[in-house]
């Protein structure tokens, strides 16, 4: 699949299919589970502690192993001490203390809980309790306590931020996933169909929104004029590109028909645009090299894309000419609909196309010019003043010079 940008309104007939960018498809895959979590399973979280065990604790584990100079401290016997330190950090921060002070409180709580030190150089020796005497002997410079305070504070603050933002982030992704929007038509997961009246209502809503300058992109994404509480007016549809920008609706639809009451009754044309990137575009080269294992030169990639563009033109030309088997042929499903297309090529392609010669037209033109010059410069009354052969010879010389160049 070649990289392209689709510049059109949301295709309501194929929701969840080709009209979805890859990352939205990924979100759509997990959104149902997220929905069930917030509607049915969230009440069990306090009992099961699944958020802590599945997300927060693995994050703390990774942070301790990454930040502690002596990872052997992070053993099961010290888990209660680390938890006490984390709680002390959080309590101090909530009371208004700065991070350094809160980290110091975390170390004090860690030591007060009866933490022990494991001597890796002597694995048979029993662990030593970290108390004032141990610190005076083993940490006179305070380096150990600084290292410990940094690790405890980092784990506590990171886990707290994740826990506070988790629900907000997931609900935002759930909104962006659009999984709850039904698929229509021939999509394999289609859950329903739309009547022509329903389709027109969707477009009519989007056209109305396009004329309202107070509507923002975030409102369209969330489907409501109140993005904070969603208690405002419902926004059913908008004309937007997947880059989250409004697009003028007349770029997508045309020949609109309305009844006397101003209700949309017909859409006679719909447009779409595809922009194909050049052969040196990074995504294209990455997919060829990393996914297909093909390391190609720029000219080879250009050949691939030129072939692809030619195939697209051939395909669309068959639809334009309404050939049998395309669905637009006589007696077929879309025989009453017409397709028109324009293909703009790169500057190099345009120059190459302009440089191509129509040999037959060129030779025919020179023959006509040769005859015309001979007739004009020939004097039939006086051969002395007749220059027909001279003019013909001049045309022939010009023809040879053109061919030579």
Short mmCIF file of C-alpha atoms in Angstrom, two decimals:
data_model
loop_
_atom_site.label_atom_id
_atom_site.label_comp_id
_atom_site.label_asym_id
_atom_site.label_seq_id
_atom_site.Cartn_x
_atom_site.Cartn_y
_atom_site.Cartn_z
CA UNK A 1 0.00 0.00 0.00
CA UNK A 2 1.45 3.32 -1.03
CA UNK A 3 1.49 6.30 1.34
CA UNK A 4 -1.25 8.77 0.60
CA UNK A 5 -3.34 11.44 2.23
CA UNK A 6 -7.10 11.30 1.94
CA UNK A 7 -8.67 14.74 1.87
CA UNK A 8 -12.41 14.30 2.18
CA UNK A 9 -15.23 14.17 4.67
CA UNK A 10 -15.76 11.05 6.73
CA UNK A 11 -17.03 8.24 4.53
CA UNK A 12 -20.17 7.17 6.33
CA UNK A 13 -20.58 4.12 4.14
CA UNK A 14 -17.35 2.42 5.18
CA UNK A 15 -16.78 3.45 8.79
CA UNK A 16 -14.01 1.43 10.39
CA UNK A 17 -12.59 0.20 7.09
CA UNK A 18 -10.26 1.97 4.65
CA UNK A 19 -11.36 5.36 5.95
CA UNK A 20 -9.60 4.69 9.27
CA UNK A 21 -5.92 5.53 9.70
CA UNK A 22 -3.90 2.67 11.18
CA UNK A 23 -3.64 4.09 14.70
CA UNK A 24 -7.37 4.65 14.91
CA UNK A 25 -7.87 1.02 13.90
CA UNK A 26 -5.62 0.06 16.80
CA UNK A 27 -7.69 2.17 19.18
CA UNK A 28 -10.89 0.72 17.78
CA UNK A 29 -9.58 -2.77 18.58
CA UNK A 30 -9.24 -2.06 22.32
CA UNK A 31 -12.11 0.40 22.75
CA UNK A 32 -14.82 -2.24 23.42
CA UNK A 33 -12.80 -3.63 26.35
CA UNK A 34 -12.34 -0.12 27.69
CA UNK A 35 -16.07 0.47 27.38
CA UNK A 36 -16.87 -2.67 29.36
CA UNK A 37 -14.34 -1.59 32.00
CA UNK A 38 -16.00 1.77 32.59
CA UNK A 39 -19.58 0.48 32.42
CA UNK A 40 -19.39 -2.93 34.12
CA UNK A 41 -16.04 -3.80 35.68
CA UNK A 42 -14.84 -0.59 37.28
CA UNK A 43 -16.75 -1.30 40.50
CA UNK A 44 -14.61 -4.41 41.01
CA UNK A 45 -11.33 -2.51 40.76
CA UNK A 46 -11.09 -1.66 44.47
CA UNK A 47 -11.38 -5.34 45.38
CA UNK A 48 -9.26 -6.80 42.61
CA UNK A 49 -6.64 -4.01 42.58
CA UNK A 50 -6.17 -4.83 38.91
CA UNK A 51 -5.06 -1.32 38.00
CA UNK A 52 -2.24 -1.47 40.55
CA UNK A 53 -1.11 -5.01 39.72
CA UNK A 54 -1.44 -4.71 35.93
CA UNK A 55 -0.02 -1.22 35.41
CA UNK A 56 1.29 0.71 38.40
CA UNK A 57 3.34 -1.97 40.14
CA UNK A 58 5.20 -3.06 36.96
CA UNK A 59 6.07 0.60 36.41
CA UNK A 60 7.40 0.93 39.97
CA UNK A 61 9.42 -2.27 39.56
CA UNK A 62 11.03 -1.00 36.38
CA UNK A 63 11.84 2.40 37.91
CA UNK A 64 13.48 0.88 41.00
CA UNK A 65 15.65 -1.47 38.96
CA UNK A 66 16.60 1.41 36.68
CA UNK A 67 17.32 4.11 39.26
CA UNK A 68 18.77 2.24 42.25
CA UNK A 69 22.56 2.00 42.20
CA UNK A 70 22.22 -1.19 44.25
CA UNK A 71 19.17 -3.05 42.80
CA UNK A 72 19.61 -5.80 45.41
CA UNK A 73 17.82 -3.49 47.84
CA UNK A 74 14.61 -4.07 45.88
CA UNK A 75 13.73 -7.49 47.28
CA UNK A 76 10.51 -8.88 48.69
CA UNK A 77 11.64 -8.36 52.28
CA UNK A 78 11.91 -4.62 51.62
CA UNK A 79 8.65 -4.18 49.70
CA UNK A 80 6.74 -2.93 52.81
CA UNK A 81 9.54 -0.41 53.45
CA UNK A 82 9.42 0.87 49.87
CA UNK A 83 5.62 1.16 50.07
CA UNK A 84 5.93 3.14 53.32
CA UNK A 85 8.45 5.43 51.64
CA UNK A 86 6.16 5.98 48.67
CA UNK A 87 3.21 6.81 50.91
CA UNK A 88 5.37 9.28 52.88
CA UNK A 89 6.44 11.02 49.66
CA UNK A 90 2.85 11.35 48.50
CA UNK A 91 1.66 12.63 51.89
CA UNK A 92 4.42 15.25 51.99
CA UNK A 93 3.65 16.45 48.47
CA UNK A 94 -0.06 16.75 49.26
CA UNK A 95 0.88 18.83 52.30
CA UNK A 96 2.73 21.29 50.07
CA UNK A 97 6.32 20.11 50.52
CA UNK A 98 8.76 20.39 47.60
CA UNK A 99 10.11 17.27 45.93
CA UNK A 100 13.42 17.25 47.82
CA UNK A 101 11.71 17.46 51.21
CA UNK A 102 9.18 14.81 50.20
CA UNK A 103 11.99 12.52 49.04
CA UNK A 104 13.71 12.92 52.41
CA UNK A 105 10.48 11.95 54.17
CA UNK A 106 10.33 8.86 51.98
CA UNK A 107 13.81 7.73 53.08
CA UNK A 108 12.95 8.24 56.77
CA UNK A 109 9.78 6.15 56.41
CA UNK A 110 11.76 3.49 54.51
CA UNK A 111 14.29 3.21 57.36
CA UNK A 112 11.63 3.38 60.08
CA UNK A 113 9.84 0.40 58.51
CA UNK A 114 12.87 -1.78 59.28
CA UNK A 115 14.42 -2.10 55.84
CA UNK A 116 17.42 -4.40 55.48
CA UNK A 117 20.59 -4.32 53.39
CA UNK A 118 21.77 -7.35 51.40
CA UNK A 119 25.52 -7.63 51.01
CA UNK A 120 26.08 -8.99 47.53
CA UNK A 121 29.77 -9.68 48.23
CA UNK A 122 28.85 -12.14 50.98
CA UNK A 123 25.62 -13.92 50.02
CA UNK A 124 25.74 -16.18 53.11
CA UNK A 125 25.73 -13.27 55.55
CA UNK A 126 22.34 -12.37 57.08
CA UNK A 127 20.84 -9.05 55.90
CA UNK A 128 21.71 -6.05 58.05
CA UNK A 129 19.03 -3.75 59.37
CA UNK A 130 19.37 -0.21 58.00
CA UNK A 131 19.32 1.94 61.11
CA UNK A 132 21.29 4.90 62.51
CA UNK A 133 24.30 2.75 63.38
CA UNK A 134 24.38 1.12 59.94
CA UNK A 135 24.15 4.54 58.25
CA UNK A 136 26.95 5.99 60.38
CA UNK A 137 29.22 3.11 59.37
CA UNK A 138 28.20 2.53 55.73
CA UNK A 139 26.88 5.88 54.50
CA UNK A 140 28.86 8.70 56.13
CA UNK A 141 28.66 10.89 52.97
CA UNK A 142 24.89 10.39 52.50
CA UNK A 143 25.32 9.08 48.94
CA UNK A 144 23.28 5.94 49.67
CA UNK A 145 20.37 7.95 51.10
CA UNK A 146 20.37 10.37 48.14
CA UNK A 147 20.25 7.45 45.72
CA UNK A 148 17.45 5.83 47.72
CA UNK A 149 15.41 9.04 48.02
CA UNK A 150 15.62 9.64 44.27
CA UNK A 151 14.35 6.13 43.49
CA UNK A 152 11.48 6.24 46.01
CA UNK A 153 10.33 9.71 44.93
CA UNK A 154 10.49 8.83 41.23
CA UNK A 155 8.45 5.64 41.72
CA UNK A 156 5.86 7.35 43.95
CA UNK A 157 5.33 10.42 41.74
CA UNK A 158 5.24 8.47 38.46
CA UNK A 159 2.74 5.93 39.77
CA UNK A 160 0.53 8.67 41.20
CA UNK A 161 0.49 10.59 37.93
CA UNK A 162 -0.36 7.44 36.00
CA UNK A 163 -3.18 6.58 38.40
CA UNK A 164 -4.61 10.12 38.29
CA UNK A 165 -4.46 10.37 34.49
CA UNK A 166 -5.31 6.78 33.57
CA UNK A 167 -9.07 7.17 33.48
CA UNK A 168 -8.86 10.50 31.66
CA UNK A 169 -6.49 9.17 29.01
CA UNK A 170 -8.42 5.96 28.41
CA UNK A 171 -11.73 7.79 28.14
CA UNK A 172 -10.17 10.16 25.59
CA UNK A 173 -8.88 7.22 23.55
CA UNK A 174 -12.27 5.59 23.87
CA UNK A 175 -13.84 8.71 22.35
CA UNK A 176 -11.31 8.83 19.52
CA UNK A 177 -11.76 5.13 18.78
CA UNK A 178 -15.25 5.55 17.29
CA UNK A 179 -15.84 1.85 17.85
CA UNK A 180 -19.44 2.56 18.80
CA UNK A 181 -20.17 4.09 15.40
CA UNK A 182 -21.87 1.43 13.27
CA UNK A 183 -20.37 0.18 10.03
CA UNK A 184 -22.60 0.20 6.99
CA UNK A 185 -22.81 -1.35 3.58
CA UNK A 186 -20.39 -4.11 2.54
CA UNK A 187 -18.00 -3.73 5.48
CA UNK A 188 -17.50 -7.22 7.02
CA UNK A 189 -18.50 -5.96 10.48
CA UNK A 190 -21.50 -4.02 9.20
CA UNK A 191 -24.21 -3.81 11.82
CA UNK A 192 -26.88 -2.06 9.85
CA UNK A 193 -27.90 -0.12 6.80
CA UNK A 194 -28.92 3.47 6.25
CA UNK A 195 -31.81 4.70 4.23
CA UNK A 196 -31.29 7.54 1.76
CA UNK A 197 -33.11 9.86 4.16
CA UNK A 198 -30.74 8.95 7.01
CA UNK A 199 -27.70 9.49 4.81
CA UNK A 200 -28.98 12.91 3.78
CA UNK A 201 -29.57 13.79 7.44
CA UNK A 202 -25.93 13.01 8.25
CA UNK A 203 -24.72 15.22 5.41
CA UNK A 204 -27.22 17.97 6.25
CA UNK A 205 -25.94 18.00 9.84
CA UNK A 206 -22.31 18.26 8.68
CA UNK A 207 -23.17 21.09 6.27
CA UNK A 208 -24.94 22.99 9.07
CA UNK A 209 -21.90 22.61 11.33
CA UNK A 210 -19.61 23.84 8.55
CA UNK A 211 -21.44 27.16 8.58
CA UNK A 212 -21.12 27.60 12.35
CA UNK A 213 -17.83 29.32 13.20
CA UNK A 214 -18.28 28.63 16.94
CA UNK A 215 -17.86 24.87 16.42
CA UNK A 216 -14.33 23.67 17.19
CA UNK A 217 -12.46 20.55 16.14
CA UNK A 218 -12.56 19.09 19.66
CA UNK A 219 -16.35 19.45 19.68
CA UNK A 220 -16.64 17.46 16.47
CA UNK A 221 -14.37 14.71 17.81
CA UNK A 222 -16.32 14.39 21.07
CA UNK A 223 -19.68 14.88 19.37
CA UNK A 224 -20.87 17.61 21.72
CA UNK A 225 -20.62 21.39 22.01
CA UNK A 226 -19.59 21.00 25.68
CA UNK A 227 -16.26 19.17 25.69
CA UNK A 228 -15.99 19.21 29.48
CA UNK A 229 -19.28 17.62 30.58
CA UNK A 230 -20.84 16.60 27.25
CA UNK A 231 -24.09 18.16 28.39
CA UNK A 232 -24.30 20.55 25.44
CA UNK A 233 -25.83 20.09 22.00
CA UNK A 234 -25.08 16.90 20.11
CA UNK A 235 -22.90 17.21 17.01
CA UNK A 236 -23.72 14.34 14.71
CA UNK A 237 -21.20 14.87 11.93
CA UNK A 238 -18.54 17.25 10.60
CA UNK A 239 -16.48 17.64 7.45
CA UNK A 240 -12.94 16.97 8.65
CA UNK A 241 -9.78 15.36 7.41
CA UNK A 242 -7.93 12.75 9.46
CA UNK A 243 -5.34 15.42 10.27
CA UNK A 244 -8.03 16.93 12.54
CA UNK A 245 -8.70 19.99 10.41
CA UNK A 246 -11.95 21.27 8.97
CA UNK A 247 -12.38 20.93 5.21
CA UNK A 248 -14.80 23.06 3.15
CA UNK A 249 -17.76 20.80 2.47
CA UNK A 250 -17.98 21.90 -1.18
CA UNK A 251 -14.63 20.17 -1.71
CA UNK A 252 -16.38 16.89 -0.92
CA UNK A 253 -19.93 17.27 -2.18
CA UNK A 254 -21.58 19.23 -4.95
CA UNK A 255 -24.83 19.80 -6.84
CA UNK A 256 -26.83 19.94 -3.63
CA UNK A 257 -30.62 20.03 -3.90
CA UNK A 258 -32.99 21.44 -1.27
CA UNK A 259 -36.75 21.57 -0.87
CA UNK A 260 -38.73 24.74 -0.27
CA UNK A 261 -38.18 24.40 3.49
CA UNK A 262 -34.40 24.32 3.08
CA UNK A 263 -34.05 20.60 3.80
CA UNK A 264 -31.35 18.72 1.90
CA UNK A 265 -33.01 16.33 -0.55
CA UNK A 266 -30.21 15.33 -2.90
CA UNK A 267 -26.44 15.15 -3.36
CA UNK A 268 -25.59 14.71 -7.02
CA UNK A 269 -21.79 14.72 -6.77
CA UNK A 270 -19.15 13.62 -4.29
CA UNK A 271 -15.44 14.28 -4.68
CA UNK A 272 -12.37 12.77 -3.10
CA UNK A 273 -8.65 13.50 -3.43
CA UNK A 274 -5.54 11.35 -3.04
CA UNK A 275 -2.01 12.73 -2.78
CA UNK A 276 0.67 10.18 -3.52
CA UNK A 277 4.08 10.91 -2.02
CA UNK A 278 7.26 10.89 -4.07
CA UNK A 279 9.59 7.91 -4.39
CA UNK A 280 11.98 9.24 -1.72
CA UNK A 281 9.32 9.74 0.95
CA UNK A 282 10.57 8.25 4.24
CA UNK A 283 7.52 6.10 5.01
CA UNK A 284 7.59 4.57 1.55
CA UNK A 285 11.30 3.73 1.68
CA UNK A 286 10.98 2.42 5.27
CA UNK A 287 8.15 0.04 4.32
CA UNK A 288 10.12 -1.27 1.37
CA UNK A 289 13.30 -1.82 3.35
CA UNK A 290 12.03 -2.92 6.76
CA UNK A 291 8.79 -4.71 5.94
CA UNK A 292 9.55 -6.13 2.49
CA UNK A 293 13.33 -6.45 2.80
CA UNK A 294 13.92 -4.56 -0.44
CA UNK A 295 16.71 -1.99 -0.66
CA UNK A 296 16.00 -0.10 -3.88
CA UNK A 297 17.55 2.89 -5.58
CA UNK A 298 15.61 6.09 -6.14
CA UNK A 299 15.09 5.28 -9.82
CA UNK A 300 13.76 1.80 -8.96
CA UNK A 301 11.30 3.27 -6.46
CA UNK A 302 10.26 5.81 -9.08
CA UNK A 303 9.54 2.98 -11.51
CA UNK A 304 7.35 1.28 -8.90
CA UNK A 305 5.34 4.41 -8.28
CA UNK A 306 5.01 5.21 -11.96
CA UNK A 307 3.64 1.71 -12.53
CA UNK A 308 1.27 2.18 -9.59
CA UNK A 309 0.02 5.51 -10.97
CA UNK A 310 -0.52 3.93 -14.39
CA UNK A 311 -2.56 1.13 -12.80
CA UNK A 312 -4.70 3.69 -10.97
CA UNK A 313 -5.32 5.59 -14.19
CA UNK A 314 -6.24 2.39 -16.06
CA UNK A 315 -8.62 1.39 -13.27
CA UNK A 316 -10.36 4.76 -13.10
CA UNK A 317 -10.53 4.98 -16.89
CA UNK A 318 -12.55 1.76 -17.00
CA UNK A 319 -15.00 3.25 -14.48
CA UNK A 320 -15.16 6.50 -16.42
CA UNK A 321 -15.97 4.65 -19.65
CA UNK A 322 -18.54 2.52 -17.80
CA UNK A 323 -17.16 -0.74 -19.10
CA UNK A 324 -18.91 -4.00 -18.30
CA UNK A 325 -17.85 -5.67 -15.08
CA UNK A 326 -16.94 -2.43 -13.29
CA UNK A 327 -20.32 -2.01 -11.62
CA UNK A 328 -20.97 1.06 -13.78
CA UNK A 329 -21.70 -0.82 -17.00
CA UNK A 330 -25.07 -1.21 -18.68
CA UNK A 331 -27.52 -3.03 -16.43
CA UNK A 332 -25.13 -2.97 -13.46
CA UNK A 333 -25.68 -1.51 -9.99
CA UNK A 334 -24.24 1.97 -10.64
CA UNK A 335 -25.09 2.41 -14.31
CA UNK A 336 -26.91 5.68 -13.58
CA UNK A 337 -23.83 7.21 -11.91
CA UNK A 338 -20.84 8.84 -13.57
CA UNK A 339 -17.20 9.00 -12.47
CA UNK A 340 -14.81 11.72 -13.61
CA UNK A 341 -11.20 11.96 -12.54
CA UNK A 342 -8.17 14.20 -12.92
CA UNK A 343 -4.61 12.98 -12.40
CA UNK A 344 -1.86 15.50 -11.73
CA UNK A 345 1.62 14.09 -12.17
CA UNK A 346 4.97 15.32 -10.86
CA UNK A 347 6.91 18.06 -12.68
CA UNK A 348 9.39 15.47 -13.95
CA UNK A 349 6.55 13.43 -15.38
CA UNK A 350 5.02 16.49 -17.05
CA UNK A 351 8.36 17.45 -18.63
CA UNK A 352 8.92 13.89 -19.84
CA UNK A 353 5.41 13.75 -21.26
CA UNK A 354 5.85 17.10 -23.03
CA UNK A 355 9.11 15.85 -24.55
CA UNK A 356 7.46 12.86 -26.18
CA UNK A 357 7.06 13.25 -29.94
CA UNK A 358 4.03 12.34 -32.01
CA UNK A 359 6.06 11.00 -34.93
CA UNK A 360 3.15 10.74 -37.33
CA UNK A 361 1.93 14.24 -36.55
CA UNK A 362 5.44 15.68 -36.91
CA UNK A 363 6.12 14.01 -40.26
CA UNK A 364 2.70 14.94 -41.56
CA UNK A 365 3.23 18.56 -40.53
CA UNK A 366 6.54 18.76 -42.38
CA UNK A 367 5.00 17.24 -45.51
CA UNK A 368 2.18 19.79 -45.45
CA UNK A 369 4.68 22.61 -44.89
CA UNK A 370 6.87 21.29 -47.71
CA UNK A 371 3.98 21.27 -50.17
CA UNK A 372 2.80 24.70 -49.03
CA UNK A 373 6.29 26.22 -49.38
CA UNK A 374 6.79 24.67 -52.83
CA UNK A 375 3.46 26.01 -54.09
CA UNK A 376 3.94 29.50 -52.67
CA UNK A 377 7.49 30.00 -53.96
CA UNK A 378 6.95 28.46 -57.41
CA UNK A 379 6.44 30.87 -60.34
CA UNK A 380 4.64 28.99 -63.08
CA UNK A 381 5.02 31.81 -65.66
CA UNK A 382 8.75 32.40 -65.35
CA UNK A 383 11.10 29.69 -64.19
CA UNK A 384 13.83 32.26 -63.53
CA UNK A 385 11.82 33.74 -60.67
CA UNK A 386 10.62 30.35 -59.39
CA UNK A 387 12.09 29.35 -56.03
CA UNK A 388 9.94 26.32 -55.23
CA UNK A 389 12.82 23.83 -55.09
CA UNK A 390 14.88 26.25 -52.98
CA UNK A 391 12.07 26.55 -50.42
CA UNK A 392 11.50 22.80 -50.48
CA UNK A 393 15.20 22.23 -49.89
CA UNK A 394 15.09 24.65 -46.95
CA UNK A 395 12.23 22.72 -45.37
CA UNK A 396 14.10 19.44 -45.86
CA UNK A 397 17.24 20.90 -44.25
CA UNK A 398 15.18 22.11 -41.25
CA UNK A 399 13.60 18.68 -40.99
CA UNK A 400 16.99 16.96 -40.89
CA UNK A 401 18.33 19.41 -38.31
CA UNK A 402 15.26 18.81 -36.12
CA UNK A 403 15.68 15.05 -36.39
CA UNK A 404 19.38 15.33 -35.57
CA UNK A 405 18.67 17.32 -32.40
#
